[in-house]
Tab-separated table of C-alpha atoms (C1' of nucleotides) in Angstrom:
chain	number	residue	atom	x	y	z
V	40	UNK	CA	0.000	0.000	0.000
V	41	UNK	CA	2.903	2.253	1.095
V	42	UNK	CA	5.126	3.500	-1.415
V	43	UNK	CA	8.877	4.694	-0.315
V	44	UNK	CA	8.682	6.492	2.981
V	45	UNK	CA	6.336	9.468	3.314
V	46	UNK	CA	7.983	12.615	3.869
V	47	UNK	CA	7.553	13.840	7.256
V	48	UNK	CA	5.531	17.019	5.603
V	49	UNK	CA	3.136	14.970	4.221
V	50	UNK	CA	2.803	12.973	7.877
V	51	UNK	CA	2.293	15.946	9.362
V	52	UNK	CA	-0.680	16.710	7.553
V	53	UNK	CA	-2.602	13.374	7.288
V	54	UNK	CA	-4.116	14.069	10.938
V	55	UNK	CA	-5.519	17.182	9.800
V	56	UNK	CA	-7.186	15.533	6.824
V	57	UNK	CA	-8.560	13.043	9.208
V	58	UNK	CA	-9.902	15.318	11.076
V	59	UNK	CA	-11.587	17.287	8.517
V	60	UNK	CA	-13.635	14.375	7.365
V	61	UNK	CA	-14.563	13.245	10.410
V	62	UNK	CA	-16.750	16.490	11.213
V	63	UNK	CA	-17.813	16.015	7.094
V	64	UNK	CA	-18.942	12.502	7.647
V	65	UNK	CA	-21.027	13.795	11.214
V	66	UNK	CA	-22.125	16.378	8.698
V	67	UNK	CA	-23.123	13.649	6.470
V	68	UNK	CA	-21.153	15.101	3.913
V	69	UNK	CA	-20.423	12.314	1.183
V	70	UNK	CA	-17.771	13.552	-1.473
V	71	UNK	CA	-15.517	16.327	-0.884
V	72	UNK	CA	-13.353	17.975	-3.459
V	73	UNK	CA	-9.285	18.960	-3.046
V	74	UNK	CA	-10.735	22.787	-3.357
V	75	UNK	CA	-13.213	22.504	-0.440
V	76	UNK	CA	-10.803	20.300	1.682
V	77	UNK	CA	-8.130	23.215	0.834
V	78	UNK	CA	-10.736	25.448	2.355
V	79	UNK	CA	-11.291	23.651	5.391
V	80	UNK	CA	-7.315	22.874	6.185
V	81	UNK	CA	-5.378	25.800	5.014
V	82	UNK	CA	-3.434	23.849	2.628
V	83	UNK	CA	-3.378	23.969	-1.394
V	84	UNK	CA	-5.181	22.213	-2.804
V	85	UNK	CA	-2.326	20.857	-4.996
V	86	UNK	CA	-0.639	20.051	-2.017
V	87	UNK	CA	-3.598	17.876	-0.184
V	88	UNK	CA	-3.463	16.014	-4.062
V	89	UNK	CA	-0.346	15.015	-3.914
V	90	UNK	CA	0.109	14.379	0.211
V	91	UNK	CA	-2.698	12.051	-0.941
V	92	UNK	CA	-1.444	10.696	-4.472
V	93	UNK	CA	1.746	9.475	-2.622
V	94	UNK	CA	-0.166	6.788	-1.021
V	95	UNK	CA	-2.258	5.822	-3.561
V	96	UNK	CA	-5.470	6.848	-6.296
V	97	UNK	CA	-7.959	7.588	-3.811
V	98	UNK	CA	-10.020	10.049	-5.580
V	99	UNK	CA	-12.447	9.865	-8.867
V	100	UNK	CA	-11.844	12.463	-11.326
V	101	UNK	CA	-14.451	14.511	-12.115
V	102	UNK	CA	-16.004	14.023	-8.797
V	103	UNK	CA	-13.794	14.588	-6.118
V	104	UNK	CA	-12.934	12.151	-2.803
V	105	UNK	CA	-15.404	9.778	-1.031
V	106	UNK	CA	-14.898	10.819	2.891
V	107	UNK	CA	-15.737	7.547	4.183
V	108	UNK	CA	-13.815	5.595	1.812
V	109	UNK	CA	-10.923	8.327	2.405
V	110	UNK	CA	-11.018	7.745	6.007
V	111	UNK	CA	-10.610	4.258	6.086
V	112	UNK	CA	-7.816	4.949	3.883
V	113	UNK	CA	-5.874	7.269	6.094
V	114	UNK	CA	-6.870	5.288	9.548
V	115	UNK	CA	-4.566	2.609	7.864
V	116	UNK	CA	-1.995	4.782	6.331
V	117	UNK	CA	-1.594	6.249	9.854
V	118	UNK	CA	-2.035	3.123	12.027
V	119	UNK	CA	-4.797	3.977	13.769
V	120	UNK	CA	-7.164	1.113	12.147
V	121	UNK	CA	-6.343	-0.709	15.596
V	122	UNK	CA	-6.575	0.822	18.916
V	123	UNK	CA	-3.229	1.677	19.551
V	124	UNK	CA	-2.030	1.973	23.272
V	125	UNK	CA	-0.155	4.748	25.364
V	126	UNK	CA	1.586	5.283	28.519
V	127	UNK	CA	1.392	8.630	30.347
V	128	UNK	CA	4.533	9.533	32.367
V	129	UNK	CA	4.723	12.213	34.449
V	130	UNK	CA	0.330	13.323	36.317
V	131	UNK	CA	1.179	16.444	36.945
V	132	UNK	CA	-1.459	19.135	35.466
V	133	UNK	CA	-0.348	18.742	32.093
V	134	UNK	CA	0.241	15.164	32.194
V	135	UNK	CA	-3.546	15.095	33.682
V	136	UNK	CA	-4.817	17.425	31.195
V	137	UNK	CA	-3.600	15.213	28.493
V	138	UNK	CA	-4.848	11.385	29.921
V	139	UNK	CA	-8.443	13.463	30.089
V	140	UNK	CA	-8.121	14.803	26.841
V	141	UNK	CA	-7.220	11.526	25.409
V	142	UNK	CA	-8.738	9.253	27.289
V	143	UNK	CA	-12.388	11.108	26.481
V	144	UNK	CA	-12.051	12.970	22.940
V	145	UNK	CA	-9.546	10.752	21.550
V	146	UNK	CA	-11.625	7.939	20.187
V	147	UNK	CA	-7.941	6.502	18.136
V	148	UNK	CA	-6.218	6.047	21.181
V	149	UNK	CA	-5.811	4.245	23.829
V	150	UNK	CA	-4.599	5.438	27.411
V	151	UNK	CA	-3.686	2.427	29.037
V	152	UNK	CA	-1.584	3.449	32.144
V	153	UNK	CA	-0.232	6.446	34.033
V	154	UNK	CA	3.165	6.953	36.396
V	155	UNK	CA	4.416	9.222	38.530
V	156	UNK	CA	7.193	9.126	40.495
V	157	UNK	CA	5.290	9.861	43.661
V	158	UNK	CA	2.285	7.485	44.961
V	159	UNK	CA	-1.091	8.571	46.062
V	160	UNK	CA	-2.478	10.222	43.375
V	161	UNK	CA	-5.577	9.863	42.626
V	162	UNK	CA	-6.149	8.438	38.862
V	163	UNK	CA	-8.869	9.296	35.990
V	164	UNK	CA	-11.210	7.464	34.028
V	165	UNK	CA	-10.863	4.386	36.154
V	166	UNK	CA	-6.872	4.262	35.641
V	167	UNK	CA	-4.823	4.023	38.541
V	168	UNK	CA	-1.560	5.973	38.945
V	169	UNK	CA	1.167	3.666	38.999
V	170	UNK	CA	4.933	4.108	40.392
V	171	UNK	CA	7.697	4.365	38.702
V	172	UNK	CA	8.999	1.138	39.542
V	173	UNK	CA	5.957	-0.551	38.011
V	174	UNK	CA	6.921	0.912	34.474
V	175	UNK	CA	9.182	-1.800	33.253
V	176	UNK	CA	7.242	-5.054	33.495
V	177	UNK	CA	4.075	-3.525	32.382
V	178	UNK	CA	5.340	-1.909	29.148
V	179	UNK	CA	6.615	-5.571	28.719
V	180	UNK	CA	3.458	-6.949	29.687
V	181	UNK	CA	1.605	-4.648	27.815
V	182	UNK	CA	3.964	-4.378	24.382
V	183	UNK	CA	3.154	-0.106	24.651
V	184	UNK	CA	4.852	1.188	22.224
V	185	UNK	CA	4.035	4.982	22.455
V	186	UNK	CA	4.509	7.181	25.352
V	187	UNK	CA	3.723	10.962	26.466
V	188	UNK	CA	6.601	12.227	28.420
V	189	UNK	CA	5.565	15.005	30.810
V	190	UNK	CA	8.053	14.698	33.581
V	191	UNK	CA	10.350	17.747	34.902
V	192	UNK	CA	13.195	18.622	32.474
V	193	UNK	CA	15.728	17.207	35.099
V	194	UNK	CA	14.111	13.601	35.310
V	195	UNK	CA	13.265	13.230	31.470
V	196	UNK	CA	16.420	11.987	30.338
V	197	UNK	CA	16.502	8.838	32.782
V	198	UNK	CA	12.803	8.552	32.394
V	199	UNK	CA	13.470	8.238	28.410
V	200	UNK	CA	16.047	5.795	28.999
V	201	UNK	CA	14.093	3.554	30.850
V	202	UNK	CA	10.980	3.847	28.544
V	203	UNK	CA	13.439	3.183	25.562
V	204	UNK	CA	15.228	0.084	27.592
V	205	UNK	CA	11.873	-1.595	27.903
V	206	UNK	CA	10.053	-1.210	24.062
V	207	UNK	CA	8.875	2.309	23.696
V	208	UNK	CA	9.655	3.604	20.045
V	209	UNK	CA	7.953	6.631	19.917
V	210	UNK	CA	7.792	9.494	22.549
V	211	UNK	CA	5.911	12.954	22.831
V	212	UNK	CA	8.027	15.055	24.787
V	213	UNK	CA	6.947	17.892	26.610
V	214	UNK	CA	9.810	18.408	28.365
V	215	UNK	CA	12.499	21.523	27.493
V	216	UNK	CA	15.295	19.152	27.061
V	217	UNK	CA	17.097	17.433	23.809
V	218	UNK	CA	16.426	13.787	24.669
V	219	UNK	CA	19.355	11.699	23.493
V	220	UNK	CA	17.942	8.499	21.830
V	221	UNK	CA	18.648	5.501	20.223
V	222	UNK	CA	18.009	5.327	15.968
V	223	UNK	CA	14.799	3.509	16.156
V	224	UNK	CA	13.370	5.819	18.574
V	225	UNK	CA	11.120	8.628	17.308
V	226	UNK	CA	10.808	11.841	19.628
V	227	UNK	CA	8.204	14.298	18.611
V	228	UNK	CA	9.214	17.822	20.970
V	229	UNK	CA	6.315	19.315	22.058
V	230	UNK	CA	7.735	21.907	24.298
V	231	UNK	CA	5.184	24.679	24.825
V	232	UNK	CA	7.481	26.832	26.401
V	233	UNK	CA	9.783	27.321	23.010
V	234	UNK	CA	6.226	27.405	21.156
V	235	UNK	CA	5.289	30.422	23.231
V	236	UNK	CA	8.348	32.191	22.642
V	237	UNK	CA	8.265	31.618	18.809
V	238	UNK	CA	4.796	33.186	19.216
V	239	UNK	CA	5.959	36.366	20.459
V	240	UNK	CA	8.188	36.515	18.088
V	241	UNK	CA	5.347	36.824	15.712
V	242	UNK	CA	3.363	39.455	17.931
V	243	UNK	CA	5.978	41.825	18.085
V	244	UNK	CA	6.927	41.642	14.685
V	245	UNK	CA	5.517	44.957	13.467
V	246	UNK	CA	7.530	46.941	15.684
V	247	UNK	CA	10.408	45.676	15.070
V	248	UNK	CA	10.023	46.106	11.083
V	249	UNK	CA	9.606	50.021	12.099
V	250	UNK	CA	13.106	50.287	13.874
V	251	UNK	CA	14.381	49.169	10.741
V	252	UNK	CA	14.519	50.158	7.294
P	175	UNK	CA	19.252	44.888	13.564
P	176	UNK	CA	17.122	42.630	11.851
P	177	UNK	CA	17.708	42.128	8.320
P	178	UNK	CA	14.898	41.300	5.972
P	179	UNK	CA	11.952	39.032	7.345
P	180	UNK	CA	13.405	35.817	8.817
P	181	UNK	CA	12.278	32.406	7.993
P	182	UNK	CA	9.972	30.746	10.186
P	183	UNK	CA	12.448	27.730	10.320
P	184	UNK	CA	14.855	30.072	11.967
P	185	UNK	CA	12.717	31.663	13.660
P	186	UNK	CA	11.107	28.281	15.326
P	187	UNK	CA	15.138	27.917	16.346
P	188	UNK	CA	16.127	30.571	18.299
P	189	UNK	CA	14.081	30.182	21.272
P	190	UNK	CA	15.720	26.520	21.668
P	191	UNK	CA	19.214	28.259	20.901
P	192	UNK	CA	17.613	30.512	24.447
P	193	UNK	CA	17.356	27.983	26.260
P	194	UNK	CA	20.903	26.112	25.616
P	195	UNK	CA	22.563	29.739	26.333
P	196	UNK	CA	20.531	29.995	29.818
P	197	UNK	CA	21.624	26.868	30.851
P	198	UNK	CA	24.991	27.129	30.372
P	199	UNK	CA	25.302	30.517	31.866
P	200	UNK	CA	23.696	28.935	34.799
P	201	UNK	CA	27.101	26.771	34.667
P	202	UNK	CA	29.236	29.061	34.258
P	203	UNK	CA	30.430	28.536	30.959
P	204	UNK	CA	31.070	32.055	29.370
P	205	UNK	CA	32.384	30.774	25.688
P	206	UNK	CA	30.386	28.735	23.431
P	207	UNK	CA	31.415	27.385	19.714
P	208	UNK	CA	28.710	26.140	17.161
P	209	UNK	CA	29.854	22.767	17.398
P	210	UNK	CA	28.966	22.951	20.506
P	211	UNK	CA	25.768	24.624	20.413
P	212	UNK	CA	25.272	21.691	17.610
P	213	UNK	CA	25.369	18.492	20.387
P	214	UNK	CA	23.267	20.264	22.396
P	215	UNK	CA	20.869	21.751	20.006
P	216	UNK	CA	20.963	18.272	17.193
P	217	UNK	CA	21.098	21.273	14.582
P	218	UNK	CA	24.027	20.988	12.709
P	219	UNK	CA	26.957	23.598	13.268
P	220	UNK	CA	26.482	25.399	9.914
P	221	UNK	CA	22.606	25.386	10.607
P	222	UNK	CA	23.584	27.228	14.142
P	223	UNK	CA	25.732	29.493	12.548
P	224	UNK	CA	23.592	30.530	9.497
P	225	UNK	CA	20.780	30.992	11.502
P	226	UNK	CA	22.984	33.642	14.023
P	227	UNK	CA	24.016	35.280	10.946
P	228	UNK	CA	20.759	36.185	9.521
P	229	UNK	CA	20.587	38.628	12.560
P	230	UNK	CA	23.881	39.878	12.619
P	231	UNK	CA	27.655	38.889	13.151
P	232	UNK	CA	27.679	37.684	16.547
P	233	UNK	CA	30.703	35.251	17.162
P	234	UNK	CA	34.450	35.487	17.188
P	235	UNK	CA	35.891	33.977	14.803
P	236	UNK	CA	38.779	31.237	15.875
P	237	UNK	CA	36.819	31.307	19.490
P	238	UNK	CA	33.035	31.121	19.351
P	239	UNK	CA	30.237	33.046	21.099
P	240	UNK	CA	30.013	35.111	24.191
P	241	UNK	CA	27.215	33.185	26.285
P	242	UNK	CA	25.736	36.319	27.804
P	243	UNK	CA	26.086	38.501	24.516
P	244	UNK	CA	24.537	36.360	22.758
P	245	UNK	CA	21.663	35.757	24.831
P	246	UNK	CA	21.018	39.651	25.261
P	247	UNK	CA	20.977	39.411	21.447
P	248	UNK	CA	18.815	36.424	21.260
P	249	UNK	CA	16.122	38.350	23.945
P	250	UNK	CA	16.101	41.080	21.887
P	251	UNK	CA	15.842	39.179	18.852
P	252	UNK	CA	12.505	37.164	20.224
P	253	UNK	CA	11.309	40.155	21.837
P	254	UNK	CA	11.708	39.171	25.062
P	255	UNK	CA	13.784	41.824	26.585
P	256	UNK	CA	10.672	43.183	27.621
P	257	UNK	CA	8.026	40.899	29.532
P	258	UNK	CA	5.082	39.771	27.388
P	259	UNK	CA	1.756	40.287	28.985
P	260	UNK	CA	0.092	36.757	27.575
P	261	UNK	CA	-3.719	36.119	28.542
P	262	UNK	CA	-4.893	32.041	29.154
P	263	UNK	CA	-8.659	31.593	27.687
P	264	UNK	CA	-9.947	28.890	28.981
P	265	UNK	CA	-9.130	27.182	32.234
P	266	UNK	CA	-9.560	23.597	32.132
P	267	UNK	CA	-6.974	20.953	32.781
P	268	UNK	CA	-5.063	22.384	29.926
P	269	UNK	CA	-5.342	26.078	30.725
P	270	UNK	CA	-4.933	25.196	34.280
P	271	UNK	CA	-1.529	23.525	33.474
P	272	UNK	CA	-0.364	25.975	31.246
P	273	UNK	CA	-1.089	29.232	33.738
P	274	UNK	CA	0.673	27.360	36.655
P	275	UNK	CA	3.787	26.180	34.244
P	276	UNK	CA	4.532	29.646	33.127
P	277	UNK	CA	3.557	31.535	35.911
P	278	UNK	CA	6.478	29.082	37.781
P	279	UNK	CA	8.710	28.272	35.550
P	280	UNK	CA	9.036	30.883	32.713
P	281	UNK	CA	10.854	33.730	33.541
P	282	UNK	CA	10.384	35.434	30.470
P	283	UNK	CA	6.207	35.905	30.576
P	284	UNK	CA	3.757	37.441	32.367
P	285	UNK	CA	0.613	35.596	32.576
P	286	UNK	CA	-1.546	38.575	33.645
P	287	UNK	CA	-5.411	37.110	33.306
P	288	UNK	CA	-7.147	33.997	33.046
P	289	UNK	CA	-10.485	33.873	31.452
P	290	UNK	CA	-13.211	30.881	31.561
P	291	UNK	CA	-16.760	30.686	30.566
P	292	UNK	CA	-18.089	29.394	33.300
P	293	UNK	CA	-17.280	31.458	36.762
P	294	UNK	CA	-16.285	30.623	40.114
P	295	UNK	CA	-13.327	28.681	39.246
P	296	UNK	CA	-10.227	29.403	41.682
P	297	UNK	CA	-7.182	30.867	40.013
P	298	UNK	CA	-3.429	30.230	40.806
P	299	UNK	CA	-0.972	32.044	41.997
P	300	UNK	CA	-2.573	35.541	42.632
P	301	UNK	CA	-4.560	35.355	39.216
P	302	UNK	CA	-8.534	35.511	39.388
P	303	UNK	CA	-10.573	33.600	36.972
P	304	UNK	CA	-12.540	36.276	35.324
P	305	UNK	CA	-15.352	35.647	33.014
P	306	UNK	CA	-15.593	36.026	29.466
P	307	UNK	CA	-17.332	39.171	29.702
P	308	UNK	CA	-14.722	40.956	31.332
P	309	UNK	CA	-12.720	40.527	28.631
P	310	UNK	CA	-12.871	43.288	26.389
P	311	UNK	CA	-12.268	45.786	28.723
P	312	UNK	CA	-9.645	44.024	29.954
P	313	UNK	CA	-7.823	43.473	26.733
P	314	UNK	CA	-7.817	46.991	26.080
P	315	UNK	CA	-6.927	48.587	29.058
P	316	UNK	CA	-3.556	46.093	29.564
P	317	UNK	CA	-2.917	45.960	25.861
P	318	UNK	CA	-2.702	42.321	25.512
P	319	UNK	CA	-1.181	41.064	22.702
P	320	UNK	CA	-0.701	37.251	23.231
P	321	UNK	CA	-3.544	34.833	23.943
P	322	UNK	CA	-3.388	31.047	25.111
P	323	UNK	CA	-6.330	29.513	23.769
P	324	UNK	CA	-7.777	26.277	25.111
P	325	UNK	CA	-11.301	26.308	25.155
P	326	UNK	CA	-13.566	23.482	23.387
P	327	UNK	CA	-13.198	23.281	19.323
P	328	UNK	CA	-17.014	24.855	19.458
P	329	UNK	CA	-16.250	27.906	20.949
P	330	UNK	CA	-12.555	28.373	19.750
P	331	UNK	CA	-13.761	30.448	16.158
P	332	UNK	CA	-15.930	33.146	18.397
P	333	UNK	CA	-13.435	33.338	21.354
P	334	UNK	CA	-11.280	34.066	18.486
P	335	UNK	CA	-12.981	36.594	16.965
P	336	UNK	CA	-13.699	38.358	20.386
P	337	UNK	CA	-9.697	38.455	21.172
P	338	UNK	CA	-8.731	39.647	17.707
P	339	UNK	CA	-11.452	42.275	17.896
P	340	UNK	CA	-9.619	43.264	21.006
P	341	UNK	CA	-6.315	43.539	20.340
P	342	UNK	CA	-5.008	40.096	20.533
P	343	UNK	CA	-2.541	39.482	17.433
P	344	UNK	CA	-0.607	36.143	18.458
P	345	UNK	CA	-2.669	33.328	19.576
P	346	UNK	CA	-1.440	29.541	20.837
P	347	UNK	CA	-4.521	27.820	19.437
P	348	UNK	CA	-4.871	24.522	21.284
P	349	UNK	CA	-8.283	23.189	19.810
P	350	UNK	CA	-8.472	21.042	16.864
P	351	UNK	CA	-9.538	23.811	14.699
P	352	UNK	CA	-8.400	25.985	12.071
P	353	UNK	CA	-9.041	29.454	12.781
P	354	UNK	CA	-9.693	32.445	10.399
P	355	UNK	CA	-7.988	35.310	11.759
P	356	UNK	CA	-7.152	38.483	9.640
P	357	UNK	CA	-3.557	38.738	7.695
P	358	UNK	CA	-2.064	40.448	10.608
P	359	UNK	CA	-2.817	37.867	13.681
P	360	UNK	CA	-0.345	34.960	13.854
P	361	UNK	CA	-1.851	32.019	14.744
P	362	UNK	CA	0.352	28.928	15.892
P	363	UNK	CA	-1.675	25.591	16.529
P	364	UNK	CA	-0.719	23.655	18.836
P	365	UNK	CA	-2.898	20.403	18.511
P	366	UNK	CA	-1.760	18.077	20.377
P	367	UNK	CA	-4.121	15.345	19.620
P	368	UNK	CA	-2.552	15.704	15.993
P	369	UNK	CA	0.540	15.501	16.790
P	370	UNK	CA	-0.092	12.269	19.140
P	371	UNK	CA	-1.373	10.294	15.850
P	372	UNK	CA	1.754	11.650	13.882
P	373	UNK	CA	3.731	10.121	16.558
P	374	UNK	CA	1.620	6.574	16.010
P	375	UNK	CA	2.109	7.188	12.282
P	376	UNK	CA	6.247	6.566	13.081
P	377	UNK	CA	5.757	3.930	16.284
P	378	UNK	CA	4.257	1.813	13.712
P	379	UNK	CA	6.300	2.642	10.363
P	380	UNK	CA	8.553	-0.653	10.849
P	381	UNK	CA	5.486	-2.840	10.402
P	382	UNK	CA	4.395	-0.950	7.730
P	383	UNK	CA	7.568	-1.468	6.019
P	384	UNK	CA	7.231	-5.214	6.755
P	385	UNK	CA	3.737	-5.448	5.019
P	386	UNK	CA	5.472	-3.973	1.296
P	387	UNK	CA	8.367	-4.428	-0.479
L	118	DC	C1'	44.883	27.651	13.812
L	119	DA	C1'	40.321	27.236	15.355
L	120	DT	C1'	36.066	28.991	14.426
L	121	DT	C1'	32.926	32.277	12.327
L	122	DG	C1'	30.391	33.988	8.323
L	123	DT	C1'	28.862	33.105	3.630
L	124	DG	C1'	28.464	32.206	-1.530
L	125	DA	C1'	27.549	28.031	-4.169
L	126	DA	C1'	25.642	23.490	-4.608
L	127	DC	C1'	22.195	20.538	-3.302
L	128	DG	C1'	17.855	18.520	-2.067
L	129	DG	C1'	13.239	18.508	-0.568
L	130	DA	C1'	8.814	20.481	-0.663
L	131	DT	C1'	5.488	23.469	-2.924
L	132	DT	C1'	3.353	25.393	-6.859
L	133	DC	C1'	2.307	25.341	-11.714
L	134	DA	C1'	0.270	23.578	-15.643
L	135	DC	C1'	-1.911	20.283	-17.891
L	136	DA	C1'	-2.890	15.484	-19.309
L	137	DG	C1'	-6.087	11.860	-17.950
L	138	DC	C1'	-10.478	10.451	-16.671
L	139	DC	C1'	-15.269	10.178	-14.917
Z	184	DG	C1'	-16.977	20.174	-17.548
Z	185	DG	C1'	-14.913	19.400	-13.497
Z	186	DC	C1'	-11.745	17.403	-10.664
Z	187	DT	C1'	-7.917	14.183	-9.851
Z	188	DG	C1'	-3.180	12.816	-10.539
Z	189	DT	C1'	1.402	14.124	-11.891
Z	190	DG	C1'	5.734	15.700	-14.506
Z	191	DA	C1'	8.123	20.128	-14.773
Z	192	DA	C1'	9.386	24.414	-12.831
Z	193	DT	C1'	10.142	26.937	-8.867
Z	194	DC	C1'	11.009	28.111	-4.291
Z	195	DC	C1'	13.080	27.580	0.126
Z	196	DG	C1'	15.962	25.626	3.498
Z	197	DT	C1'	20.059	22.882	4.453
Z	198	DT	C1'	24.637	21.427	3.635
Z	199	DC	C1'	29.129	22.110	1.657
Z	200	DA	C1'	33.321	24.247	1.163
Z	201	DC	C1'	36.121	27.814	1.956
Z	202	DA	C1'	37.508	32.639	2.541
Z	203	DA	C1'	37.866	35.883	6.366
Z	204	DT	C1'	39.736	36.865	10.838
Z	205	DG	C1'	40.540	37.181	15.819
DNA sequence: CATTGTGAACGGATTCACAGCC
DNA sequence: GGCTGTGAATCCGTTCACAATG
């Protein structure tokens, strides 16, 4: 089904398609063209053609793309055809924010178990927090092979170590730190902090443009 | 100082370049070559270096940078020589975690108001949760320019509107949504349920490979 | 002589333009 | 006729290679 590997643009972009027909398919919407997707996502609509073409004809000419059919397609291009499971490390706010996020919106995924370094707390959605000393036999047990890493910047590199030692391949970091990895490992940075600053960047752009010629 | 208008690529850099430069000036370390900056960073020397340059001439050549130079540059680069007065809208788990992260950790913001729908909620650290209708008012008299924005996906287009109508011209959009926002307002998106099924796209790319030739 | 700063070469991603097809 | 799929042209960002210089 897959031709060479996808460029990571194109990657990047296929959960925004999904999402797009999702709301078309609540809508009952039944064909949607490149244009009106283009519309909806921000993107050319050249662009969403090809992002699509690489992975195969999915579209009828003339007509436009079938958002069901579409769907299905991209669920498998993607992986998320089967429930795929995920560790949370790290319940503090953000790492609560996200297992309640996930583990209610996020009908793709599924939140399987939560750590902390520190017992006691109090879990969500029926999911106990477990210590950090539980982490290695259940990723085992469980074969997890995607994690959200929301642990302080100091602990994340040990943490990351220990998630890598025991199966994890893929890891959302939150934390403000380079996390040194081995090849097979993907790390996805998600640090809000650097996010923020590139943001005001942006807001105080115009000024800056008038100190200079 | 600035040259022409940088490219976002560079621009999404320097606030991780930040970062590197306030740690090691918390260690002491007063020199710093690109090389360097390149193990810490994973961007490659010339990358560093190119990137610097598109600001102005910063380094020595045959020695490196000045740590503390540089980062004076780099805060006035970003526009953070200056606190940013940044607003949260919003103020559920994510909102909650957000507020309490910068308001600790980030030295370089100033969360100054916290706005949910719903009233009653207790703040954090000094800050009141206001309700939405305070908001105008408030936007105008402090002259906020930066907005966090994590309210549903529903609401996210007309909380939009209200801040843009107010003054807002960077926003940290959090909800799975693309927002229309006139030419001059920045928006960054920050969906994080997105980038979670990118991340499953490249846990499971292995097996994919398996399946084709 | 180590390291910066930068023009030139390269490569990847986007846009253009249109052929192919329903 | 309208929309997809795609080679060709273009644009943009990264890497290379080296000249400039403290």
């Amino acid at each position: 089904m897959s031709r060479r590997k996808a460029p990571k643009s194109v990657v990047k972009r296929l959960p925004v398609y999904l999402r797009i027909l999702d709301n078309l398919i609540r809508r009952d919407v039944e064909i949607i063209s490149s244009r009106v997707l283009s519309e909806e996502t921000g993107f050319t609509a050249e662009q969403i053609r090809k992002d699509l073409a690489y992975f195969g004809a999915f579209g009828t000419r003339g007509t436009g793309y079938n958002t069901s059919y579409l769907r299905e397609k991209l669920l498998r291009i993607i992986g998320l055809d089967k429930q795929t499971k995920i560790i949370v490390v790290g319940f503090g706010h953000l790492g609560k924010a996200l297992t309640r996020y996930n583990a209610g919106k996020n009908r793709y995924v599924d939140i399987i178990g939560v750590f902390d370094r520190k017992p006691g707390e109090t879990g969500i959605e029926g999911l106990e927090v477990l210590t950090m000393d539980k982490l290695p036999e259940f990723l085992q047990r469980e074969k997890v092979k995607v994690a959200m890493l929301t642990v302080p910047a100091e602990a994340a590199q040990d943490v990351t170590n220990l998630l890598v030692k025991n199966g994890i391949t893929a890891i959302l970091n939150f934390a403000p730190i380079k996390l040194d990895v081995p090849e097979h490992v993907y790390v996805h940075n998600a640090d809000l902090t650097t996010e923020l600053q590139t943001l005001i960047y942006y807001s105080s752009e115009d000024e800056r443009h008038h100190h200079t010629e």
